[in-house]
CSV table of C-alpha atoms in Angstrom, one decimal:
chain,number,residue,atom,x,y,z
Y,1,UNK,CA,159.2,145.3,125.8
Y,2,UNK,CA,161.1,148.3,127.3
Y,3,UNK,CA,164.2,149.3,125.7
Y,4,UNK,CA,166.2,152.1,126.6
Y,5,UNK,CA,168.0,151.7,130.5
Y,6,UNK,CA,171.7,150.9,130.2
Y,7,UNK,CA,171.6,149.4,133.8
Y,8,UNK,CA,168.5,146.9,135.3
Y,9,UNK,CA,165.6,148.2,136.6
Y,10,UNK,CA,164.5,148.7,140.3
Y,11,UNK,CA,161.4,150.4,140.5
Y,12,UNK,CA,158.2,151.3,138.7
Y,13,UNK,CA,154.8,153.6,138.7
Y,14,UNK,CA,152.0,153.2,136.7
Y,15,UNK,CA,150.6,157.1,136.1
Y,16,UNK,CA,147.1,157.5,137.7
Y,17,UNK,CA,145.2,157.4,134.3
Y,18,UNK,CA,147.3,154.1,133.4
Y,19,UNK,CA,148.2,155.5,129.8
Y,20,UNK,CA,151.9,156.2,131.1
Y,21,UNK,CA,154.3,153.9,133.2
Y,22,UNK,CA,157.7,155.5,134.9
Y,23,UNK,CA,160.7,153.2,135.7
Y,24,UNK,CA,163.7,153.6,137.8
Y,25,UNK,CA,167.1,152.0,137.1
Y,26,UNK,CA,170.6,151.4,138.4
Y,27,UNK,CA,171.8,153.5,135.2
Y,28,UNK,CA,170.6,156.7,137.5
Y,29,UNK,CA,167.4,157.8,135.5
Y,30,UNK,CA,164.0,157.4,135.1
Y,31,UNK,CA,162.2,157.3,132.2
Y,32,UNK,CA,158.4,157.4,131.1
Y,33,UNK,CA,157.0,155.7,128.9
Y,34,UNK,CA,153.7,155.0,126.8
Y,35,UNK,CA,151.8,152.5,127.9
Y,36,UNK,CA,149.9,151.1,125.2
Y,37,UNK,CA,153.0,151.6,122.3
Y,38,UNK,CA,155.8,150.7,124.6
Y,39,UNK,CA,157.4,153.9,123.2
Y,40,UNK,CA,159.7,156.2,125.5
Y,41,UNK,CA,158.5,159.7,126.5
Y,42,UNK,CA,161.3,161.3,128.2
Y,43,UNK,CA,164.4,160.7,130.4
Y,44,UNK,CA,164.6,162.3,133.8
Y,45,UNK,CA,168.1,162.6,134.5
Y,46,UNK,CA,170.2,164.0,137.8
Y,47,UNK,CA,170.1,161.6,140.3
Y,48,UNK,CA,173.6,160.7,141.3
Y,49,UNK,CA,173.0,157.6,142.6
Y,50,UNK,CA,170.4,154.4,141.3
Y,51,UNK,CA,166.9,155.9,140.9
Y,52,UNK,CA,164.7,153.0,143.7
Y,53,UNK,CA,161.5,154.7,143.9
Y,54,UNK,CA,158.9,156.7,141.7
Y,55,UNK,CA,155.6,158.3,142.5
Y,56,UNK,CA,153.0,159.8,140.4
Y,57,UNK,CA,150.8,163.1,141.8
Y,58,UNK,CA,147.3,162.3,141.9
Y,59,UNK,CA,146.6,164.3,139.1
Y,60,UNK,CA,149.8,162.7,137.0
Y,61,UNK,CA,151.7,166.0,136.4
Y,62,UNK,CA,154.5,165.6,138.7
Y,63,UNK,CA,156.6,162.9,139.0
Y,64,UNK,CA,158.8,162.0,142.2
Y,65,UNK,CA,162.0,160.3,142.1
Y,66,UNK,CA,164.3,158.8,145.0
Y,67,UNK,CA,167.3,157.4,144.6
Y,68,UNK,CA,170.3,155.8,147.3
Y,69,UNK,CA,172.2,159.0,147.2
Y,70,UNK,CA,169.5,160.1,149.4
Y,71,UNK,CA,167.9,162.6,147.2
Y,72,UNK,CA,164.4,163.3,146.1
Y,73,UNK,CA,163.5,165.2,142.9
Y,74,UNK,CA,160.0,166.4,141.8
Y,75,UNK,CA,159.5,166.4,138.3
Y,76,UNK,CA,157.4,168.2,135.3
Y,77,UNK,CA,156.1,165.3,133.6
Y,78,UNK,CA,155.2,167.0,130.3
Y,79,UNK,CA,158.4,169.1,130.1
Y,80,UNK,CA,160.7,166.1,132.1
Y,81,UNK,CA,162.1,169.6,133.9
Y,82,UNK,CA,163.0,168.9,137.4
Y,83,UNK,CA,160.8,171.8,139.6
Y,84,UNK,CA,162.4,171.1,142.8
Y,85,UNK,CA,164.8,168.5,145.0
Y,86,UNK,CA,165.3,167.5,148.7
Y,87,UNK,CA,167.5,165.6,150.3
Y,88,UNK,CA,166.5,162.8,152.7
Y,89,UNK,CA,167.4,162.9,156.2
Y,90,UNK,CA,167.5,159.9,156.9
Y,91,UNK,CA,167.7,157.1,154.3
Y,92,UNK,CA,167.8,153.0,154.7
Y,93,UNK,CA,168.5,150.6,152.8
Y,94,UNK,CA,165.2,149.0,151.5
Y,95,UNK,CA,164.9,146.1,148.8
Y,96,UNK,CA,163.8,146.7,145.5
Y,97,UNK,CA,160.3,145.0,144.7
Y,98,UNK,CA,162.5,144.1,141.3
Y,99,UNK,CA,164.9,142.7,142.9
Y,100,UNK,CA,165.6,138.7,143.2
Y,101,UNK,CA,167.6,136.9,145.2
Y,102,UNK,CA,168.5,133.3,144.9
């Protein structure tokens, strides 16, 4: 079990070696976590808005995080540093895979 959001979670990225997992939530971070201990890693934090959608580089050392402000960081996995940030130009409104409705 993963405890540490304050706020549900709405998206998730398995790392491309599988050993690390990265979740978004509506508390406006990401976090990554261990895979096989269930322990946290690290908190990316900055987004001003609820993190919907995570990507791993091929190679696992970035991390990129989008959230409905509209902006898109780019992430130092090992240091959680953010190395850069865009902002979207255009931006809908697109379901969370985590989301249910009744």
């Amino acid at each position: 079990m993963l405890n540490g959001h304050t706020e549900p979670l709405l998206a998730l990225a398995f790392a491309p070696d599988g050993k690390r997992l990265a979740t978004g939530s509506a508390d406006n971070t990401a976090k990554l976590w261990d895979v096989a201990t269930g322990r946290a890693l690290g908190t990316f934090k900055g987004h001003a808005g609820h993190v919907r959608c995570l990507a791993f580089a091929p190679d696992g050392k970035r991390l990129a995080t989008g959230s409905v402000e509209g902006m898109v960081r780019l992430w130092d996995v090992a240091t959680q540093q953010k190395s850069s940030r865009c902002k979207a130009t255009t931006m809908r409104s697109v379901p969370s895979p985590l989301h249910r409705t009744a």
